[in-house]
PDB file of C-alpha atoms and ligand atoms in Angstrom:
ATOM      1  CA  UNK A 203     -40.219  -2.764 -78.399  1.00 69.00           C
ATOM      2  CA  UNK A 204     -38.691  -5.019 -81.015  1.00 73.00           C
ATOM      3  CA  UNK A 205     -36.498  -3.212 -83.572  1.00 76.00           C
ATOM      4  CA  UNK A 206     -36.949  -4.871 -86.970  1.00 79.00           C
ATOM      5  CA  UNK A 207     -34.853  -4.434 -90.141  1.00 80.00           C
ATOM      6  CA  UNK A 208     -36.298  -3.294 -93.458  1.00 83.00           C
ATOM      7  CA  UNK A 209     -36.539  -6.479 -95.577  1.00 84.00           C
ATOM      8  CA  UNK A 210     -36.181  -4.523 -98.858  1.00 84.00           C
ATOM      9  CA  UNK A 211     -33.361  -5.891-101.015  1.00 84.00           C
ATOM     10  CA  UNK A 212     -32.851  -9.059 -98.953  1.00 87.00           C
ATOM     11  CA  UNK A 213     -32.931 -12.492-100.622  1.00 90.00           C
ATOM     12  CA  UNK A 214     -35.825 -14.798 -99.692  1.00 90.00           C
ATOM     13  CA  UNK A 215     -33.495 -16.842 -97.469  1.00 92.00           C
ATOM     14  CA  UNK A 216     -32.110 -13.746 -95.742  1.00 93.00           C
ATOM     15  CA  UNK A 217     -35.690 -12.634 -95.038  1.00 93.00           C
ATOM     16  CA  UNK A 218     -36.504 -16.013 -93.515  1.00 96.00           C
ATOM     17  CA  UNK A 219     -33.316 -15.855 -91.428  1.00 95.00           C
ATOM     18  CA  UNK A 220     -34.367 -12.398 -90.244  1.00 95.00           C
ATOM     19  CA  UNK A 221     -37.830 -13.705 -89.340  1.00 96.00           C
ATOM     20  CA  UNK A 222     -36.160 -16.395 -87.242  1.00 97.00           C
ATOM     21  CA  UNK A 223     -33.803 -13.918 -85.606  1.00 96.00           C
ATOM     22  CA  UNK A 224     -36.594 -11.503 -84.672  1.00 96.00           C
ATOM     23  CA  UNK A 225     -38.760 -14.348 -83.411  1.00 98.00           C
ATOM     24  CA  UNK A 226     -35.874 -15.347 -81.117  1.00 97.00           C
ATOM     25  CA  UNK A 227     -35.579 -11.771 -79.867  1.00 97.00           C
ATOM     26  CA  UNK A 228     -39.338 -11.515 -79.324  1.00 97.00           C
ATOM     27  CA  UNK A 229     -39.420 -14.759 -77.326  1.00 98.00           C
ATOM     28  CA  UNK A 230     -36.415 -13.681 -75.268  1.00 97.00           C
ATOM     29  CA  UNK A 231     -37.988 -10.318 -74.397  1.00 94.00           C
ATOM     30  CA  UNK A 232     -41.534 -11.434 -73.636  1.00 97.00           C
ATOM     31  CA  UNK A 233     -43.096 -14.388 -71.830  1.00 96.00           C
ATOM     32  CA  UNK A 234     -46.756 -13.694 -72.585  1.00 98.00           C
ATOM     33  CA  UNK A 235     -47.959 -16.145 -75.254  1.00 98.00           C
ATOM     34  CA  UNK A 236     -50.627 -13.860 -76.749  1.00 98.00           C
ATOM     35  CA  UNK A 237     -48.109 -11.021 -77.195  1.00 98.00           C
ATOM     36  CA  UNK A 238     -45.613 -13.464 -78.717  1.00 98.00           C
ATOM     37  CA  UNK A 239     -48.080 -15.006 -81.192  1.00 98.00           C
ATOM     38  CA  UNK A 240     -49.251 -11.524 -82.205  1.00 98.00           C
ATOM     39  CA  UNK A 241     -45.766 -10.222 -82.928  1.00 98.00           C
ATOM     40  CA  UNK A 242     -44.646 -13.481 -84.584  1.00 98.00           C
ATOM     41  CA  UNK A 243     -47.555 -13.245 -87.059  1.00 98.00           C
ATOM     42  CA  UNK A 244     -46.482  -9.641 -87.779  1.00 98.00           C
ATOM     43  CA  UNK A 245     -42.820 -10.700 -88.166  1.00 97.00           C
ATOM     44  CA  UNK A 246     -43.686 -13.433 -90.700  1.00 98.00           C
ATOM     45  CA  UNK A 247     -45.957 -11.031 -92.572  1.00 97.00           C
ATOM     46  CA  UNK A 248     -43.116  -8.541 -92.762  1.00 96.00           C
ATOM     47  CA  UNK A 249     -40.419 -10.985 -93.921  1.00 95.00           C
ATOM     48  CA  UNK A 250     -42.323 -13.332 -96.241  1.00 96.00           C
ATOM     49  CA  UNK A 251     -43.313 -12.083 -99.697  1.00 94.00           C
ATOM     50  CA  UNK A 252     -46.409 -13.022-101.616  1.00 96.00           C
ATOM     51  CA  UNK A 253     -48.634 -14.146 -98.739  1.00 97.00           C
ATOM     52  CA  UNK A 254     -52.196 -13.013 -98.027  1.00 97.00           C
ATOM     53  CA  UNK A 255     -52.766 -14.512 -94.570  1.00 97.00           C
ATOM     54  CA  UNK A 256     -50.569 -15.646 -91.700  1.00 98.00           C
ATOM     55  CA  UNK A 257     -51.629 -16.553 -88.211  1.00 98.00           C
ATOM     56  CA  UNK A 258     -52.397 -19.080 -85.544  1.00 98.00           C
ATOM     57  CA  UNK A 259     -55.278 -21.389 -84.707  1.00 98.00           C
ATOM     58  CA  UNK A 260     -55.159 -22.583 -81.111  1.00 98.00           C
ATOM     59  CA  UNK A 261     -56.492 -25.878 -79.786  1.00 98.00           C
ATOM     60  CA  UNK A 262     -59.209 -25.280 -77.221  1.00 97.00           C
ATOM     61  CA  UNK A 263     -61.663 -27.885 -75.949  1.00 93.00           C
ATOM     62  CA  UNK A 264     -60.869 -30.210 -78.835  1.00 96.00           C
ATOM     63  CA  UNK A 265     -61.242 -27.705 -81.649  1.00 98.00           C
ATOM     64  CA  UNK A 266     -59.013 -25.143 -83.396  1.00 98.00           C
ATOM     65  CA  UNK A 267     -60.029 -21.561 -82.610  1.00 98.00           C
ATOM     66  CA  UNK A 268     -58.712 -18.466 -84.393  1.00 98.00           C
ATOM     67  CA  UNK A 269     -55.750 -16.778 -82.698  1.00 98.00           C
ATOM     68  CA  UNK A 270     -53.558 -13.762 -83.572  1.00 98.00           C
ATOM     69  CA  UNK A 271     -53.155 -13.227 -87.317  1.00 98.00           C
ATOM     70  CA  UNK A 272     -52.492 -10.782 -90.172  1.00 98.00           C
ATOM     71  CA  UNK A 273     -54.847 -10.710 -93.137  1.00 97.00           C
ATOM     72  CA  UNK A 274     -58.553 -10.676 -93.893  1.00 96.00           C
ATOM     73  CA  UNK A 275     -61.068 -11.861 -91.263  1.00 96.00           C
ATOM     74  CA  UNK A 276     -60.995 -15.669 -91.151  1.00 96.00           C
ATOM     75  CA  UNK A 277     -63.173 -18.560 -89.971  1.00 95.00           C
ATOM     76  CA  UNK A 278     -63.367 -18.753 -86.188  1.00 97.00           C
ATOM     77  CA  UNK A 279     -63.326 -22.506 -85.653  1.00 97.00           C
ATOM     78  CA  UNK A 280     -61.882 -25.501 -87.510  1.00 97.00           C
ATOM     79  CA  UNK A 281     -62.596 -29.085 -86.398  1.00 97.00           C
ATOM     80  CA  UNK A 282     -59.789 -31.645 -86.193  1.00 97.00           C
ATOM     81  CA  UNK A 283     -59.585 -33.365 -89.594  1.00 96.00           C
ATOM     82  CA  UNK A 284     -61.237 -30.441 -91.395  1.00 96.00           C
ATOM     83  CA  UNK A 285     -59.369 -28.326 -93.936  1.00 96.00           C
ATOM     84  CA  UNK A 286     -55.596 -28.073 -94.158  1.00 97.00           C
ATOM     85  CA  UNK A 287     -55.285 -26.896 -90.533  1.00 98.00           C
ATOM     86  CA  UNK A 288     -57.423 -29.708 -89.106  1.00 97.00           C
ATOM     87  CA  UNK A 289     -55.516 -32.233 -91.237  1.00 97.00           C
ATOM     88  CA  UNK A 290     -52.168 -31.013 -89.822  1.00 98.00           C
ATOM     89  CA  UNK A 291     -53.526 -31.696 -86.319  1.00 98.00           C
ATOM     90  CA  UNK A 292     -54.977 -35.093 -87.237  1.00 97.00           C
ATOM     91  CA  UNK A 293     -51.851 -36.280 -89.063  1.00 97.00           C
ATOM     92  CA  UNK A 294     -49.469 -34.556 -86.609  1.00 96.00           C
ATOM     93  CA  UNK A 295     -47.359 -33.216 -89.468  1.00 97.00           C
ATOM     94  CA  UNK A 296     -46.730 -30.156 -91.624  1.00 98.00           C
ATOM     95  CA  UNK A 297     -49.062 -29.765 -94.609  1.00 98.00           C
ATOM     96  CA  UNK A 298     -47.749 -28.053 -97.728  1.00 98.00           C
ATOM     97  CA  UNK A 299     -50.417 -27.667-100.387  1.00 97.00           C
ATOM     98  CA  UNK A 300     -49.359 -26.371-103.824  1.00 97.00           C
ATOM     99  CA  UNK A 301     -52.934 -25.901-105.078  1.00 96.00           C
ATOM    100  CA  UNK A 302     -55.661 -25.616-102.468  1.00 95.00           C
ATOM    101  CA  UNK A 303     -58.352 -25.913-105.161  1.00 93.00           C
ATOM    102  CA  UNK A 304     -57.237 -29.504-105.758  1.00 93.00           C
ATOM    103  CA  UNK A 305     -58.377 -30.437-102.229  1.00 91.00           C
ATOM    104  CA  UNK A 306     -61.899 -31.527-101.332  1.00 86.00           C
ATOM    105  CA  UNK A 307     -61.644 -30.296 -97.787  1.00 85.00           C
ATOM    106  CA  UNK A 308     -59.863 -26.946 -98.102  1.00 87.00           C
ATOM    107  CA  UNK A 309     -61.605 -24.188 -96.121  1.00 90.00           C
ATOM    108  CA  UNK A 310     -61.527 -20.980 -98.163  1.00 87.00           C
ATOM    109  CA  UNK A 311     -61.356 -18.051 -95.765  1.00 86.00           C
ATOM    110  CA  UNK A 312     -59.948 -15.779 -98.454  1.00 86.00           C
ATOM    111  CA  UNK A 313     -60.890 -16.760-102.015  1.00 89.00           C
ATOM    112  CA  UNK A 314     -57.540 -15.326-103.186  1.00 92.00           C
ATOM    113  CA  UNK A 315     -55.603 -18.147-101.451  1.00 94.00           C
ATOM    114  CA  UNK A 316     -54.007 -20.659-103.843  1.00 96.00           C
ATOM    115  CA  UNK A 317     -51.331 -22.430-101.785  1.00 97.00           C
ATOM    116  CA  UNK A 318     -50.914 -23.043 -98.082  1.00 98.00           C
ATOM    117  CA  UNK A 319     -48.371 -24.091 -95.448  1.00 98.00           C
ATOM    118  CA  UNK A 320     -49.560 -25.335 -92.045  1.00 98.00           C
ATOM    119  CA  UNK A 321     -47.171 -26.345 -89.244  1.00 98.00           C
ATOM    120  CA  UNK A 322     -48.552 -28.011 -86.095  1.00 98.00           C
ATOM    121  CA  UNK A 323     -47.379 -26.639 -82.728  1.00 98.00           C
ATOM    122  CA  UNK A 324     -46.916 -28.843 -79.641  1.00 98.00           C
ATOM    123  CA  UNK A 325     -46.610 -28.047 -75.963  1.00 97.00           C
ATOM    124  CA  UNK A 326     -44.988 -30.902 -74.059  1.00 94.00           C
ATOM    125  CA  UNK A 327     -46.080 -33.381 -76.736  1.00 93.00           C
ATOM    126  CA  UNK A 328     -49.719 -32.225 -76.738  1.00 97.00           C
ATOM    127  CA  UNK A 329     -51.131 -30.285 -79.705  1.00 98.00           C
ATOM    128  CA  UNK A 330     -51.232 -26.556 -78.888  1.00 98.00           C
ATOM    129  CA  UNK A 331     -52.326 -25.182 -82.279  1.00 98.00           C
ATOM    130  CA  UNK A 332     -51.078 -24.526 -85.797  1.00 98.00           C
ATOM    131  CA  UNK A 333     -49.224 -21.854 -87.722  1.00 98.00           C
ATOM    132  CA  UNK A 334     -51.113 -21.257 -90.992  1.00 98.00           C
ATOM    133  CA  UNK A 335     -49.729 -19.298 -93.976  1.00 98.00           C
ATOM    134  CA  UNK A 336     -51.660 -18.692 -97.208  1.00 97.00           C
ATOM    135  CA  UNK A 337     -50.443 -17.341-100.543  1.00 97.00           C
ATOM    136  CA  UNK A 338     -52.324 -16.061-103.596  1.00 97.00           C
ATOM    137  CA  UNK A 339     -49.711 -17.848-105.802  1.00 97.00           C
ATOM    138  CA  UNK A 340     -49.713 -21.519-106.750  1.00 97.00           C
ATOM    139  CA  UNK A 341     -46.911 -23.583-105.133  1.00 97.00           C
ATOM    140  CA  UNK A 342     -45.598 -20.550-103.263  1.00 97.00           C
ATOM    141  CA  UNK A 343     -44.037 -22.599-100.459  1.00 98.00           C
ATOM    142  CA  UNK A 344     -40.871 -24.650-100.982  1.00 97.00           C
ATOM    143  CA  UNK A 345     -38.591 -26.742 -98.763  1.00 97.00           C
ATOM    144  CA  UNK A 346     -36.958 -23.438 -97.782  1.00 96.00           C
ATOM    145  CA  UNK A 347     -40.133 -21.911 -96.298  1.00 97.00           C
ATOM    146  CA  UNK A 348     -41.126 -25.225 -94.701  1.00 98.00           C
ATOM    147  CA  UNK A 349     -37.715 -25.643 -93.051  1.00 98.00           C
ATOM    148  CA  UNK A 350     -37.649 -22.087 -91.705  1.00 98.00           C
ATOM    149  CA  UNK A 351     -41.240 -22.150 -90.472  1.00 98.00           C
ATOM    150  CA  UNK A 352     -40.657 -25.497 -88.730  1.00 98.00           C
ATOM    151  CA  UNK A 353     -37.566 -23.963 -87.063  1.00 98.00           C
ATOM    152  CA  UNK A 354     -39.625 -20.935 -86.029  1.00 98.00           C
ATOM    153  CA  UNK A 355     -42.365 -23.154 -84.568  1.00 98.00           C
ATOM    154  CA  UNK A 356     -39.677 -25.081 -82.705  1.00 98.00           C
ATOM    155  CA  UNK A 357     -38.495 -21.836 -81.081  1.00 98.00           C
ATOM    156  CA  UNK A 358     -42.077 -21.018 -80.166  1.00 98.00           C
ATOM    157  CA  UNK A 359     -42.640 -24.506 -78.702  1.00 98.00           C
ATOM    158  CA  UNK A 360     -39.617 -24.067 -76.455  1.00 97.00           C
ATOM    159  CA  UNK A 361     -41.214 -20.902 -75.049  1.00 97.00           C
ATOM    160  CA  UNK A 362     -44.613 -22.444 -74.232  1.00 96.00           C
TER     161      UNK A 362
HETATM  162  N1  SME B1075     -57.525 -22.621 -95.375  1.00 72.88           N
HETATM  163  C1  SME B1075     -57.490 -23.099 -94.010  1.00 72.88           C
HETATM  164  C2  SME B1075     -58.486 -22.359 -93.155  1.00 72.88           C
HETATM  165  C3  SME B1075     -57.923 -21.168 -92.473  1.00 72.88           C
HETATM  166  S1  SME B1075     -57.721 -19.854 -93.492  1.00 72.88           S
HETATM  167  O1  SME B1075     -56.850 -20.165 -94.572  1.00 72.88           O
HETATM  168  C4  SME B1075     -57.132 -18.560 -92.651  1.00 72.88           C
HETATM  169  C5  SME B1075     -57.764 -24.593 -93.979  1.00 72.88           C
HETATM  170  O2  SME B1075     -58.146 -25.183 -95.009  1.00 72.88           O
HETATM  171  O3  SME B1075     -57.601 -25.189 -92.924  1.00 72.88           O
END
């Protein structure tokens, strides 16, 4: 089993570095995608402060379907183009939303969510799914979180 370090006392950047490091170790030790997505959602939850949901939606038969996550129960399916997750798939790029209430098409799974970061995941150039992170704070996600989560998704893509 993966040995993680207590994030207490670490700076935000150190926590993100640790999340990356433990993701690398997870992907090195295990080839099963479901096990990897499950532990990666737990790793991010452990090393990122002030978030209320983190997990994956996976592309199946043309729609995003809920995958491994940490947080409250969430919507099962999201169509391409719908919500922040569906927009990330449609536009093929990371979505960072400072205030989800300012969007017409945000899907509120947890009414506490105020800002959101969604990174699309590709397998050999084809959309595989998205990594979705929600925070109860406005503008919680900065360039720092976006850069580290894009790096983490890149590691994951190389394992698919
Ligand atoms: N808010 C997302 C839906 C998923 S939940 O946040 C877990 C969206 O607008 O796509």
